[in-house]
């Protein structure tokens, strides 16, 4: 079942060349930490493609914790990446460190602009990338909370650019003698659930240890990662950077096959879990106008029979149906329905709740109360109208009639006209 079937937030898919990142297919980026030479990156591109990768990585501009170390081939690195792309067809992923380099990246048509952990909160850089249409892969800052990471992401997508991919790469750890970082699978899973952009996991930087790349890849995919970013080297002992955490190309082949199997299982199982959880939700009755029947069924992926649709009263034009609690949110989010809750209102403190009413949230505005009640009865009871107690509430005209809920419902539907309305009764 497709990921869109999940009840969480709407997911965005990001195109990298022909690949839909965030779909049911895992997106695998693989390659050496750095572009080391023309021949090497071309060789590595063939190897990772042969192992089943979808994109080639390689740093041309390398951030180094200390000065004086190999910091990349710069423009030549980009040139070689482009050559590797031409030969293999793999899109290229490479780190951008400075705003000034953007024109160069554009000139070489870099497919994915990686923002590394050290620049994860470089807001001017994020804004500059947010103003372009390029695809950004935003790593989590090594000292950033998940909220800060997702906050940084919002700096990119609140601009013009909606092509964002997130990447969890671990956070600083007190156990730094052994591990380069702490692999935060929970952080990754949380971002995947709560943020609408695809989330990848980088087991190489998250651990810093070659033999942990496979178990952490498994863990990440099982926990919902949309893809992996993996460092690979054919001769890691002689790699210019990050050899200790780079796996061999042949190992990559096994890892990718295994990860794709786990992904299929994850997608399947998650769909089953959603159905299971849906069954556990309590039922409620909803009321809506007849003309929306098809729309409601389509939005809920159900039919009139399963929803036990029947008409409400005689000649009211209103239908009632039984749905799960979670369905109401779907109708609101996906269908743009205004949702109103039916309940009983009490005319004063200590008075029994006897007056039917519907509270409707109108686009984040204060709630509007739609009600129909007997004016005299109300005045006798509390000497107060709803309007006096809550000045921000809108009151329907008072009518001298019995406060029947059927009439209330009919009134609510004819009065609340700016959006289709669903009323529900818990
Ligand atoms: C990298 O991907 O090689 C890299 C430098 O990553 P990070 O920014 O996560 O350390
Ligand atoms: Mn690296």
Coordinates of C-alpha atoms and ligand atoms in Angstrom, one line a residue:
X1 CA 0.0 0.0 0.0
X2 CA 1.2 3.5 -0.8
X3 CA 2.7 5.7 1.8
X4 CA -0.1 8.3 1.2
X5 CA -2.4 5.8 2.8
X6 CA -0.9 6.5 6.2
X7 CA -2.9 8.6 8.6
X8 CA 0.0 10.9 9.4
X9 CA 0.6 14.2 7.7
X10 CA 0.4 14.5 4.0
X11 CA 3.7 13.5 2.5
X12 CA 5.6 15.3 -0.1
X13 CA 7.6 13.5 -2.8
X14 CA 10.7 15.1 -4.2
X15 CA 11.9 14.3 -7.7
X16 CA 15.6 13.7 -8.2
X17 CA 15.9 13.2 -11.9
X18 CA 13.5 10.3 -12.5
X19 CA 13.4 9.2 -8.9
X20 CA 10.5 10.0 -6.6
X21 CA 12.0 10.3 -3.2
X22 CA 9.5 9.6 -0.4
X23 CA 7.6 7.0 -2.5
X24 CA 7.5 3.3 -1.5
X25 CA 10.9 2.9 -3.1
X26 CA 14.0 3.5 -1.0
X27 CA 16.3 6.2 -2.3
X28 CA 19.9 5.0 -2.0
X29 CA 22.7 7.6 -2.3
X30 CA 26.1 6.0 -2.2
X31 CA 29.7 6.9 -3.0
X32 CA 32.9 8.0 -1.4
X33 CA 33.1 10.7 1.2
X34 CA 35.2 12.8 -1.1
X35 CA 35.8 13.1 -4.8
X36 CA 39.4 12.0 -4.8
X37 CA 40.3 12.1 -8.5
X38 CA 38.6 11.9 -11.9
X39 CA 39.2 8.2 -12.4
X40 CA 38.3 7.3 -8.9
X41 CA 34.9 8.9 -8.8
X42 CA 34.0 7.5 -12.2
X43 CA 35.1 4.0 -11.1
X44 CA 33.1 4.4 -7.9
X45 CA 30.0 5.6 -9.8
X46 CA 30.1 2.4 -11.9
X47 CA 30.5 0.3 -8.8
X48 CA 27.7 1.9 -6.8
X49 CA 25.4 1.8 -9.8
X50 CA 26.3 -1.9 -10.2
X51 CA 25.4 -2.4 -6.5
X52 CA 21.9 -0.9 -7.1
X53 CA 22.3 2.7 -5.8
X54 CA 20.1 5.5 -7.2
X55 CA 22.4 8.4 -6.8
X56 CA 26.1 9.1 -6.5
X57 CA 27.6 11.1 -3.6
X58 CA 31.0 12.6 -3.2
X59 CA 32.2 15.8 -1.6
X60 CA 34.0 18.4 -3.7
X61 CA 34.0 21.0 -1.0
X62 CA 34.9 19.3 2.2
X63 CA 34.3 20.9 5.6
X64 CA 37.2 19.8 7.9
X65 CA 37.2 20.1 11.6
X66 CA 40.8 21.2 11.6
X67 CA 42.6 23.3 9.0
X68 CA 45.3 22.0 6.8
X69 CA 43.7 18.7 5.9
X70 CA 42.4 17.6 2.4
X71 CA 39.4 19.8 1.8
X72 CA 38.3 18.6 -1.5
X73 CA 39.0 19.2 -5.2
X74 CA 36.5 22.1 -5.4
X75 CA 35.5 23.0 -8.9
X76 CA 37.4 20.1 -10.4
X77 CA 35.5 17.8 -8.1
X78 CA 32.2 19.1 -9.5
X79 CA 33.6 18.6 -13.0
X80 CA 34.5 15.0 -12.3
X81 CA 31.1 14.3 -10.6
X82 CA 29.4 15.6 -13.8
X83 CA 31.5 13.3 -15.9
X84 CA 30.6 10.4 -13.6
X85 CA 26.9 11.3 -14.0
X86 CA 27.3 11.5 -17.8
X87 CA 28.8 8.0 -17.9
X88 CA 26.5 6.3 -15.5
X89 CA 23.3 8.3 -15.5
X90 CA 23.4 8.6 -11.7
X91 CA 22.3 12.0 -10.3
X92 CA 24.9 13.6 -8.1
X93 CA 24.7 14.7 -4.5
X94 CA 27.4 17.0 -3.1
X95 CA 27.9 19.3 -0.2
X96 CA 27.5 23.1 -0.6
X97 CA 29.3 25.1 2.1
X98 CA 28.9 28.7 1.0
X99 CA 26.5 31.0 -0.7
X100 CA 29.3 32.1 -3.1
X101 CA 29.5 28.6 -4.5
X102 CA 25.9 28.5 -5.6
X103 CA 26.6 29.8 -9.1
X104 CA 29.2 27.1 -9.6
X105 CA 26.8 24.4 -8.4
X106 CA 24.2 25.7 -10.9
X107 CA 26.7 25.8 -13.7
X108 CA 27.5 22.1 -13.2
X109 CA 23.8 21.3 -12.7
X110 CA 24.3 19.5 -9.3
X111 CA 21.2 17.4 -8.7
X112 CA 21.1 17.5 -4.9
X113 CA 22.7 20.3 -2.8
X114 CA 23.7 18.7 0.5
X115 CA 23.9 21.0 3.5
X116 CA 26.2 19.4 6.0
X117 CA 25.9 19.1 9.7
X118 CA 28.2 22.1 10.3
X119 CA 26.0 24.4 8.2
X120 CA 22.7 22.9 9.4
X121 CA 21.7 26.2 11.0
X122 CA 23.5 28.6 8.6
X123 CA 20.3 30.5 7.9
X124 CA 21.7 32.8 5.2
X125 CA 22.7 29.7 3.2
X126 CA 19.4 28.0 3.9
X127 CA 17.5 31.2 2.7
X128 CA 19.6 31.4 -0.4
X129 CA 18.8 27.8 -1.2
X130 CA 15.2 28.4 -0.3
X131 CA 15.0 31.1 -2.9
X132 CA 16.2 28.7 -5.6
X133 CA 14.3 25.7 -7.0
X134 CA 17.2 23.3 -6.4
X135 CA 16.8 20.1 -4.4
X136 CA 18.3 20.4 -0.9
X137 CA 19.4 17.6 1.3
X138 CA 19.5 19.0 4.8
X139 CA 21.5 17.1 7.4
X140 CA 20.8 17.4 11.1
X141 CA 23.2 19.6 13.0
X142 CA 25.4 17.4 15.3
X143 CA 24.2 19.4 18.3
X144 CA 20.7 20.1 17.2
X145 CA 17.5 18.9 18.7
X146 CA 15.0 17.4 16.3
X147 CA 12.9 20.6 16.6
X148 CA 15.9 22.7 15.6
X149 CA 16.6 20.5 12.6
X150 CA 13.0 20.7 11.4
X151 CA 13.0 24.4 12.2
X152 CA 16.1 24.8 9.9
X153 CA 14.2 22.9 7.2
X154 CA 11.3 25.3 7.5
X155 CA 13.8 28.1 6.6
X156 CA 14.2 26.4 3.2
X157 CA 10.6 25.5 2.4
X158 CA 9.0 28.7 3.7
X159 CA 10.6 30.3 0.7
X160 CA 10.0 29.3 -2.9
X161 CA 11.8 26.0 -2.7
X162 CA 9.7 22.9 -1.8
X163 CA 12.4 20.3 -2.9
X164 CA 13.7 19.3 0.5
X165 CA 15.0 16.0 1.7
X166 CA 16.0 15.6 5.4
X167 CA 18.9 13.5 6.5
X168 CA 19.5 12.2 10.0
X169 CA 23.3 11.7 10.6
X170 CA 23.5 11.3 14.3
X171 CA 24.3 13.7 17.1
X172 CA 27.3 14.3 19.3
X173 CA 27.7 11.7 21.9
X174 CA 29.4 11.4 25.3
X175 CA 30.6 8.0 24.1
X176 CA 32.9 9.7 21.6
X177 CA 35.9 7.4 22.2
X178 CA 34.0 4.6 20.5
X179 CA 31.4 6.3 18.3
X180 CA 31.7 9.3 16.0
X181 CA 28.1 10.2 16.8
X182 CA 25.0 8.7 18.4
X183 CA 22.7 7.2 15.8
X184 CA 19.4 8.8 16.6
X185 CA 16.9 6.4 15.0
X186 CA 14.1 7.8 17.1
X187 CA 14.9 11.3 15.8
X188 CA 14.8 10.0 12.3
X189 CA 11.5 8.2 12.9
X190 CA 9.9 11.2 14.5
X191 CA 10.9 13.5 11.6
X192 CA 9.5 11.0 9.2
X193 CA 6.2 10.9 11.0
X194 CA 5.8 14.6 11.8
X195 CA 7.4 16.3 8.9
X196 CA 6.0 16.0 5.4
X197 CA 9.4 15.9 3.6
X198 CA 11.2 12.7 2.9
X199 CA 13.8 11.6 5.6
X200 CA 16.9 9.7 4.9
X201 CA 19.3 8.1 7.3
X202 CA 23.1 8.2 7.1
X203 CA 24.5 5.2 9.0
X204 CA 28.1 6.1 8.0
X205 CA 28.4 9.4 9.9
X206 CA 25.9 8.4 12.5
X207 CA 28.3 5.7 13.8
X208 CA 31.7 6.3 12.2
X209 CA 32.2 2.5 12.2
X210 CA 32.1 0.3 9.1
X211 CA 30.6 -2.8 10.7
X212 CA 27.7 -0.8 12.1
X213 CA 26.6 0.6 8.8
X214 CA 24.5 -2.5 8.0
X215 CA 22.7 -2.9 11.3
X216 CA 21.9 0.8 11.5
X217 CA 20.7 0.7 7.9
X218 CA 18.4 -2.1 8.8
X219 CA 17.2 -0.3 11.9
X220 CA 16.5 2.9 10.0
X221 CA 14.6 1.3 7.2
X222 CA 12.6 -0.8 9.7
X223 CA 11.8 2.5 11.5
X224 CA 10.5 4.2 8.3
X225 CA 13.5 5.9 6.7
X226 CA 12.7 6.9 3.1
X227 CA 16.3 6.2 2.0
X228 CA 19.9 5.9 3.0
X229 CA 23.0 7.8 2.4
X230 CA 26.0 5.5 2.6
X231 CA 29.8 6.1 2.2
X232 CA 31.4 3.5 0.0
X233 CA 35.1 3.1 -1.0
X234 CA 36.9 0.4 -3.0
X235 CA 40.0 0.8 -0.9
X236 CA 38.9 2.4 2.4
X237 CA 42.4 2.2 4.1
X238 CA 43.6 4.7 1.5
X239 CA 40.5 6.9 1.4
X240 CA 41.3 10.6 1.6
X241 CA 38.4 11.0 4.2
X242 CA 36.2 8.8 6.3
X243 CA 37.7 5.4 5.2
X244 CA 37.0 3.9 8.6
X245 CA 33.2 4.2 8.1
X246 CA 33.1 3.4 4.4
X247 CA 31.9 0.0 3.3
X248 CA 33.1 -1.9 0.2
X249 CA 31.0 -1.9 -3.0
X250 CA 30.3 -5.6 -2.8
X251 CA 28.9 -5.1 0.7
X252 CA 26.8 -2.3 -0.6
X253 CA 25.2 -4.6 -3.0
X254 CA 24.1 -7.0 -0.2
X255 CA 23.0 -4.1 2.0
X256 CA 20.8 -2.5 -0.7
X257 CA 19.0 -5.8 -1.6
X258 CA 18.4 -6.4 2.1
X259 CA 17.2 -2.8 2.7
X260 CA 14.8 -2.9 -0.3
X261 CA 13.2 -6.1 1.1
X262 CA 12.9 -4.5 4.5
X263 CA 11.3 -1.4 2.9
X264 CA 8.7 -3.5 1.2
X265 CA 7.9 -5.2 4.5
X266 CA 7.7 -1.9 6.2
X267 CA 5.2 -0.4 3.7
X268 CA 3.1 -3.5 3.9
X269 CA 3.1 -3.7 7.6
X270 CA 2.5 0.0 8.1
X271 CA -0.6 -0.2 6.0
X272 CA -1.8 -3.1 8.1
X273 CA -1.1 -1.3 11.3
X274 CA -3.1 1.7 10.2
X275 CA -6.1 -0.4 9.4
X276 CA -5.7 -2.2 12.7
X277 CA -5.5 1.1 14.7
X278 CA -8.5 2.5 12.8
X279 CA -10.6 -0.4 14.0
X280 CA -9.7 0.5 17.6
X281 CA -11.1 4.0 17.2
X282 CA -14.5 4.7 18.5
X283 CA -17.4 5.2 16.2
X284 CA -19.3 8.5 15.8
X285 CA -22.2 9.7 13.9
X286 CA -21.7 12.5 11.3
X287 CA -24.4 14.5 9.5
X288 CA -23.9 16.2 6.1
X289 CA -25.9 17.3 3.1
X290 CA -26.9 14.7 0.6
X291 CA -25.0 16.3 -2.3
X292 CA -21.7 15.5 -0.6
X293 CA -22.2 11.8 -0.3
X294 CA -19.8 10.8 -3.1
X295 CA -17.2 13.2 -1.9
X296 CA -17.4 11.9 1.7
X297 CA -17.1 8.3 0.5
X298 CA -14.1 9.1 -1.7
X299 CA -12.3 11.0 1.0
X300 CA -12.8 8.2 3.4
X301 CA -12.0 5.4 0.9
X302 CA -15.3 3.8 1.8
X303 CA -18.8 3.3 0.5
X304 CA -22.3 4.2 1.6
X305 CA -23.0 0.7 2.9
X306 CA -19.9 0.4 5.0
X307 CA -20.5 3.9 6.4
X308 CA -24.1 2.8 7.1
X309 CA -25.4 5.9 5.5
X310 CA -29.1 6.7 5.9
X311 CA -31.2 9.8 5.6
X312 CA -31.7 11.9 8.7
X313 CA -35.4 12.7 9.3
X314 CA -37.8 13.1 6.4
X315 CA -37.1 15.6 3.6
X316 CA -34.3 17.2 5.4
X317 CA -31.7 16.6 2.6
X318 CA -29.4 15.5 5.4
X319 CA -27.7 12.2 5.6
X320 CA -26.1 10.5 8.6
X321 CA -23.3 8.0 8.7
X322 CA -21.2 6.1 11.2
X323 CA -17.5 6.8 10.9
X324 CA -14.3 6.4 12.9
X325 CA -13.0 9.3 15.0
X326 CA -9.9 9.7 12.8
X327 CA -12.2 10.1 9.7
X328 CA -13.4 13.5 10.9
X329 CA -9.8 14.9 10.7
X330 CA -9.5 13.5 7.2
X331 CA -12.7 15.2 6.0
X332 CA -11.4 18.5 7.5
X333 CA -7.8 18.2 6.1
X334 CA -8.3 16.6 2.8
X335 CA -11.8 17.7 2.0
X336 CA -11.8 21.2 3.4
X337 CA -15.0 20.6 5.4
X338 CA -15.9 22.7 8.3
X339 CA -16.5 20.5 11.3
X340 CA -19.0 21.1 13.9
X341 CA -19.6 19.3 17.1
X342 CA -23.1 18.7 18.3
X343 CA -23.8 18.9 21.9
X344 CA -26.2 20.3 24.5
X345 CA -25.9 23.7 26.1
X346 CA -26.9 24.8 29.5
X347 CA -28.5 28.1 30.0
X348 CA -26.7 28.8 33.2
X349 CA -24.4 27.4 35.9
X350 CA -26.1 24.5 37.6
X351 CA -28.8 24.3 34.9
X352 CA -29.1 21.0 33.1
X353 CA -27.8 21.0 29.5
X354 CA -30.9 21.0 27.5
X355 CA -30.3 23.3 24.5
X356 CA -28.9 21.6 21.4
X357 CA -26.1 23.4 19.8
X358 CA -23.3 23.0 17.3
X359 CA -19.9 24.6 17.7
X360 CA -18.1 25.1 14.4
X361 CA -14.5 26.1 14.0
X362 CA -14.3 28.6 11.2
X363 CA -10.8 28.7 9.8
X364 CA -9.0 29.3 13.1
X365 CA -11.5 32.0 14.1
X366 CA -13.3 31.9 17.4
X367 CA -15.9 29.2 17.5
X368 CA -19.3 30.0 16.1
X369 CA -22.2 28.6 17.9
X370 CA -25.2 27.7 15.9
X371 CA -28.2 27.0 18.0
X372 CA -31.9 27.1 18.0
X373 CA -33.7 27.6 21.2
X374 CA -36.7 29.0 22.8
X375 CA -36.0 32.5 23.8
X376 CA -38.5 32.7 26.6
X377 CA -37.3 29.4 28.0
X378 CA -33.8 30.7 27.9
X379 CA -34.6 34.0 29.5
X380 CA -36.6 32.3 32.2
X381 CA -33.7 30.0 32.9
X382 CA -30.7 32.2 33.0
X383 CA -31.7 35.7 31.9
X384 CA -28.7 35.5 29.6
X385 CA -28.3 34.8 26.0
X386 CA -25.4 33.1 24.6
X387 CA -24.4 36.4 23.1
X388 CA -24.1 38.1 26.4
X389 CA -22.0 35.4 27.9
X390 CA -19.7 35.0 24.9
X391 CA -19.5 38.1 22.8
X392 CA -17.4 36.5 20.1
X393 CA -20.1 33.9 19.4
X394 CA -22.6 34.3 16.6
X395 CA -26.1 33.4 17.3
X396 CA -28.7 32.3 14.9
X397 CA -32.0 33.9 15.0
X398 CA -34.1 33.0 17.9
X399 CA -37.2 31.1 16.9
X400 CA -40.2 30.2 18.9
X401 CA -40.1 26.5 18.5
X402 CA -39.2 23.5 20.3
X403 CA -35.4 23.0 20.4
X404 CA -35.4 19.9 18.3
X405 CA -32.0 18.7 17.2
X406 CA -33.2 18.0 13.7
X407 CA -34.2 21.6 13.2
X408 CA -30.9 22.7 14.6
X409 CA -29.0 20.5 12.1
X410 CA -31.1 21.8 9.2
X411 CA -30.5 25.3 10.3
X412 CA -26.8 24.8 10.7
X413 CA -26.5 23.5 7.2
X414 CA -28.4 26.3 5.6
X415 CA -26.7 29.0 7.7
X416 CA -23.1 27.9 7.5
X417 CA -22.5 28.4 3.8
X418 CA -18.9 29.3 3.2
X419 CA -17.7 25.7 3.3
X420 CA -19.4 22.4 3.3
X421 CA -20.2 21.4 6.8
X422 CA -20.0 18.1 8.6
X423 CA -21.6 17.9 12.1
X424 CA -20.6 15.1 14.4
X425 CA -21.9 13.6 17.5
X426 CA -19.3 11.8 19.7
Ligands
LIG1 C1 29.5 13.9 4.5 O1 28.4 13.5 4.1 O2 30.6 13.6 4.0 C2 29.6 14.9 5.6 C3 30.6 15.7 5.8 O3 28.5 14.7 6.4 P1 28.1 15.5 7.8 O4 27.9 16.9 7.4 O5 26.9 14.8 8.2 O6 29.2 15.3 8.7
LIG2 MN1 32.1 11.8 5.1

